[in-house]
Amino acid sequence: KRAAEIKDSLLFKEHVKEDCPICFLPMPTSGQTTYKSCCGKTLCAGCTYAMVSDGKANTNEITNEMSDNCPFCRKPQASPEEEVKLTKARMEKNDSEAYFNLGSAYNCGDFGLPKDRKMAIDLWFKAAELGNVPANLNLGNAYNGKGGGGVKVDKKKAKHHWEIAAIGGNLDARHNLGIMEIDAGNSNQDIRMIKRALRHFAIAARAGMEPSLDPIKKGFSLGYVTKDEYATILRAYQESKEEMDSDARKTAARLEDLHSKFLMAKDDQEKGVLLEQYAEIFGQQDIGGNNTLSRVSTLSPSANHVKRKFPAVSDGHKA
């Protein structure tokens, strides 16, 4: 019993926000960050965008295309091949983010690497051993049957990795734990589990996790969350969002959306429209071809948190 109490004291601590090392604003709650293999820093997408918009970029003498400098160490952006070499060099220094990001590259087939789910899982395990939080999120997702398999579905192991990630401050993992607990509470008619789930959702919502607001709202309507608790959570959520907000991050989010649409565009005409929108952001008439959208795309850990609504509960608290 004592061990369970100690574990819960760690698990249900309030989220401690990590700041971007450049702008010193709290990091976005999910995605919109970029790992830089040149210096091993993880930066917010707003600072990456600001570097480009300020014109602080090198021009490749051969291709005459702009190559973004790292906003932190100012080194020029590496080619895909160089990126892999730099990442492996950081792995030799036991950089957990390097292991995690190379695993993510194998998972998605980035940097010219083949898609290899087994390699991705192996690298995430190594990253997790070194204390990497997003790696535990992804392993939890894998054991829960999300993201392409690679391991045998095991809900207990999924919960284990999500709990490690949640203790480390990952809000996607905490949201997933809330869903797992609410499902268990409804299926077993266990109010205690439902209340545990709401504790997870409340912590995540107070830290600015928008998907966690819906179950809190549902919990309020069903009487599990008091009026004062609901109001406090909403205020804290809004304050967290304001702390994380900046014009550069808003623009970076728009650019990321354009980049995603560009990759899914059906023809050159649709791509042309997207490129014009991209040019408007930078006030440029000629932005140099179809590859320019990739300049400010963000390479963020795959969250894949489950977005589901709080299940309906009857007056007798049954599923």
Short mmCIF file of N, CA and C in Angstrom, two decimals, residues 190-264:
data_model
loop_
_atom_site.label_atom_id
_atom_site.label_comp_id
_atom_site.label_asym_id
_atom_site.label_seq_id
_atom_site.Cartn_x
_atom_site.Cartn_y
_atom_site.Cartn_z
N ASP A 190 -16.68 1.30 -11.59
CA ASP A 190 -15.80 1.68 -10.49
C ASP A 190 -15.63 3.20 -10.48
N ILE A 191 -16.31 3.86 -9.55
CA ILE A 191 -16.25 5.32 -9.47
C ILE A 191 -14.83 5.79 -9.13
N ARG A 192 -14.11 4.99 -8.35
CA ARG A 192 -12.74 5.35 -7.97
C ARG A 192 -11.86 5.51 -9.21
N MET A 193 -12.01 4.60 -10.19
CA MET A 193 -11.24 4.68 -11.42
C MET A 193 -11.63 5.92 -12.23
N ILE A 194 -12.91 6.22 -12.23
CA ILE A 194 -13.38 7.41 -12.96
C ILE A 194 -12.77 8.67 -12.35
N LYS A 195 -12.72 8.73 -11.04
CA LYS A 195 -12.14 9.90 -10.37
C LYS A 195 -10.64 9.99 -10.62
N ARG A 196 -9.95 8.83 -10.68
CA ARG A 196 -8.52 8.84 -11.03
C ARG A 196 -8.33 9.40 -12.44
N ALA A 197 -9.19 8.97 -13.35
CA ALA A 197 -9.10 9.47 -14.72
C ALA A 197 -9.26 10.98 -14.76
N LEU A 198 -10.22 11.48 -14.00
CA LEU A 198 -10.46 12.92 -13.99
C LEU A 198 -9.29 13.69 -13.39
N ARG A 199 -8.56 13.07 -12.47
CA ARG A 199 -7.36 13.72 -11.93
C ARG A 199 -6.32 13.88 -13.05
N HIS A 200 -6.17 12.85 -13.87
CA HIS A 200 -5.25 12.95 -15.01
C HIS A 200 -5.69 14.06 -15.96
N PHE A 201 -6.96 14.05 -16.32
CA PHE A 201 -7.47 15.05 -17.27
C PHE A 201 -7.33 16.46 -16.70
N ALA A 202 -7.56 16.62 -15.40
CA ALA A 202 -7.46 17.94 -14.77
C ALA A 202 -6.04 18.47 -14.83
N ILE A 203 -5.06 17.63 -14.51
CA ILE A 203 -3.65 18.06 -14.56
C ILE A 203 -3.27 18.46 -15.98
N ALA A 204 -3.68 17.63 -16.95
CA ALA A 204 -3.34 17.93 -18.35
C ALA A 204 -4.03 19.21 -18.82
N ALA A 205 -5.30 19.37 -18.47
CA ALA A 205 -6.05 20.56 -18.90
C ALA A 205 -5.46 21.82 -18.28
N ARG A 206 -5.12 21.76 -17.01
CA ARG A 206 -4.53 22.94 -16.35
C ARG A 206 -3.22 23.35 -17.01
N ALA A 207 -2.52 22.38 -17.60
CA ALA A 207 -1.25 22.68 -18.27
C ALA A 207 -1.44 23.12 -19.71
N GLY A 208 -2.69 23.15 -20.19
CA GLY A 208 -2.96 23.64 -21.54
C GLY A 208 -3.31 22.58 -22.56
N MET A 209 -3.63 21.36 -22.13
CA MET A 209 -3.95 20.26 -23.03
C MET A 209 -5.43 20.32 -23.39
N GLU A 210 -5.71 20.81 -24.60
CA GLU A 210 -7.10 21.04 -25.00
C GLU A 210 -7.96 19.79 -25.02
N PRO A 211 -7.48 18.63 -25.56
CA PRO A 211 -8.34 17.44 -25.59
C PRO A 211 -8.82 16.99 -24.21
N SER A 212 -8.08 17.36 -23.16
CA SER A 212 -8.47 16.95 -21.81
C SER A 212 -9.60 17.79 -21.24
N LEU A 213 -9.96 18.88 -21.91
CA LEU A 213 -11.07 19.71 -21.42
C LEU A 213 -12.42 19.03 -21.60
N ASP A 214 -12.60 18.29 -22.68
CA ASP A 214 -13.90 17.65 -22.96
C ASP A 214 -14.31 16.69 -21.85
N PRO A 215 -13.43 15.77 -21.42
CA PRO A 215 -13.85 14.88 -20.33
C PRO A 215 -14.08 15.61 -19.01
N ILE A 216 -13.35 16.72 -18.78
CA ILE A 216 -13.60 17.51 -17.57
C ILE A 216 -15.00 18.12 -17.64
N LYS A 217 -15.36 18.63 -18.80
CA LYS A 217 -16.70 19.21 -19.00
C LYS A 217 -17.77 18.15 -18.78
N LYS A 218 -17.53 16.93 -19.33
CA LYS A 218 -18.48 15.84 -19.16
C LYS A 218 -18.56 15.44 -17.69
N GLY A 219 -17.41 15.41 -17.02
CA GLY A 219 -17.40 15.09 -15.60
C GLY A 219 -18.16 16.10 -14.77
N PHE A 220 -18.09 17.36 -15.16
CA PHE A 220 -18.85 18.41 -14.47
C PHE A 220 -20.36 18.19 -14.67
N SER A 221 -20.75 17.87 -15.89
CA SER A 221 -22.18 17.67 -16.17
C SER A 221 -22.75 16.47 -15.44
N LEU A 222 -21.86 15.49 -15.11
CA LEU A 222 -22.31 14.28 -14.42
C LEU A 222 -22.13 14.36 -12.91
N GLY A 223 -21.58 15.47 -12.45
CA GLY A 223 -21.46 15.66 -11.01
C GLY A 223 -20.17 15.18 -10.39
N TYR A 224 -19.23 14.73 -11.20
CA TYR A 224 -17.94 14.27 -10.66
C TYR A 224 -17.00 15.44 -10.40
N VAL A 225 -17.19 16.54 -11.10
CA VAL A 225 -16.36 17.73 -10.96
C VAL A 225 -17.25 18.85 -10.45
N THR A 226 -16.83 19.53 -9.37
CA THR A 226 -17.64 20.60 -8.82
C THR A 226 -17.54 21.86 -9.68
N LYS A 227 -18.45 22.79 -9.45
CA LYS A 227 -18.46 24.04 -10.20
C LYS A 227 -17.16 24.82 -9.98
N ASP A 228 -16.72 24.87 -8.72
CA ASP A 228 -15.48 25.59 -8.42
C ASP A 228 -14.27 24.92 -9.07
N GLU A 229 -14.23 23.59 -9.02
CA GLU A 229 -13.12 22.85 -9.65
C GLU A 229 -13.10 23.10 -11.16
N TYR A 230 -14.27 23.07 -11.77
CA TYR A 230 -14.38 23.28 -13.22
C TYR A 230 -13.89 24.68 -13.58
N ALA A 231 -14.32 25.69 -12.82
CA ALA A 231 -13.92 27.07 -13.10
C ALA A 231 -12.41 27.24 -12.92
N THR A 232 -11.85 26.62 -11.89
CA THR A 232 -10.41 26.71 -11.64
C THR A 232 -9.61 26.09 -12.77
N ILE A 233 -10.07 24.93 -13.24
CA ILE A 233 -9.39 24.25 -14.35
C ILE A 233 -9.44 25.09 -15.62
N LEU A 234 -10.58 25.68 -15.91
CA LEU A 234 -10.71 26.51 -17.11
C LEU A 234 -9.80 27.73 -17.05
N ARG A 235 -9.72 28.36 -15.87
CA ARG A 235 -8.83 29.52 -15.73
C ARG A 235 -7.37 29.12 -15.92
N ALA A 236 -6.99 28.01 -15.30
CA ALA A 236 -5.61 27.56 -15.42
C ALA A 236 -5.28 27.18 -16.86
N TYR A 237 -6.23 26.56 -17.55
CA TYR A 237 -6.03 26.19 -18.96
C TYR A 237 -5.77 27.44 -19.80
N GLN A 238 -6.60 28.46 -19.62
CA GLN A 238 -6.45 29.69 -20.39
C GLN A 238 -5.13 30.38 -20.09
N GLU A 239 -4.73 30.39 -18.82
CA GLU A 239 -3.46 31.00 -18.45
C GLU A 239 -2.29 30.27 -19.09
N SER A 240 -2.36 28.93 -19.12
CA SER A 240 -1.29 28.14 -19.73
C SER A 240 -1.20 28.40 -21.22
N LYS A 241 -2.35 28.49 -21.88
CA LYS A 241 -2.35 28.75 -23.32
C LYS A 241 -1.74 30.12 -23.61
N GLU A 242 -2.07 31.10 -22.80
CA GLU A 242 -1.53 32.45 -23.00
C GLU A 242 -0.02 32.48 -22.76
N GLU A 243 0.46 31.72 -21.78
CA GLU A 243 1.90 31.67 -21.51
C GLU A 243 2.67 31.07 -22.68
N MET A 244 2.07 30.08 -23.35
CA MET A 244 2.74 29.40 -24.45
C MET A 244 2.59 30.13 -25.78
N ASP A 245 1.73 31.12 -25.84
CA ASP A 245 1.37 31.75 -27.11
C ASP A 245 2.40 32.80 -27.53
N SER A 246 2.61 32.91 -28.83
CA SER A 246 3.42 33.99 -29.41
C SER A 246 3.06 34.09 -30.89
N ASP A 247 3.31 35.26 -31.47
CA ASP A 247 3.01 35.45 -32.89
C ASP A 247 3.82 34.48 -33.75
N ALA A 248 5.09 34.26 -33.36
CA ALA A 248 5.95 33.37 -34.14
C ALA A 248 5.41 31.94 -34.12
N ARG A 249 4.92 31.50 -32.97
CA ARG A 249 4.39 30.13 -32.87
C ARG A 249 3.09 29.99 -33.66
N LYS A 250 2.27 31.04 -33.65
CA LYS A 250 1.04 30.99 -34.45
C LYS A 250 1.38 30.85 -35.94
N THR A 251 2.35 31.63 -36.39
CA THR A 251 2.76 31.55 -37.79
C THR A 251 3.37 30.20 -38.11
N ALA A 252 4.19 29.69 -37.19
CA ALA A 252 4.80 28.37 -37.40
C ALA A 252 3.73 27.29 -37.52
N ALA A 253 2.68 27.40 -36.72
CA ALA A 253 1.59 26.43 -36.79
C ALA A 253 0.88 26.51 -38.15
N ARG A 254 0.73 27.73 -38.64
CA ARG A 254 0.11 27.90 -39.96
C ARG A 254 1.00 27.30 -41.05
N LEU A 255 2.31 27.52 -40.93
CA LEU A 255 3.24 26.96 -41.90
C LEU A 255 3.24 25.44 -41.87
N GLU A 256 3.17 24.87 -40.68
CA GLU A 256 3.13 23.41 -40.56
C GLU A 256 1.87 22.87 -41.22
N ASP A 257 0.76 23.58 -41.05
CA ASP A 257 -0.48 23.16 -41.69
C ASP A 257 -0.36 23.22 -43.20
N LEU A 258 0.26 24.30 -43.72
CA LEU A 258 0.48 24.42 -45.16
C LEU A 258 1.36 23.30 -45.68
N HIS A 259 2.39 22.97 -44.89
CA HIS A 259 3.31 21.91 -45.29
C HIS A 259 2.58 20.57 -45.39
N SER A 260 1.72 20.28 -44.42
CA SER A 260 0.96 19.03 -44.43
C SER A 260 0.03 18.97 -45.64
N LYS A 261 -0.62 20.10 -45.93
CA LYS A 261 -1.51 20.15 -47.09
C LYS A 261 -0.74 20.00 -48.39
N PHE A 262 0.46 20.59 -48.41
CA PHE A 262 1.29 20.52 -49.61
C PHE A 262 1.67 19.06 -49.92
N LEU A 263 2.02 18.31 -48.89
CA LEU A 263 2.39 16.92 -49.08
C LEU A 263 1.22 16.08 -49.57
N MET A 264 0.01 16.52 -49.29
CA MET A 264 -1.18 15.77 -49.70
C MET A 264 -1.84 16.35 -50.95
#
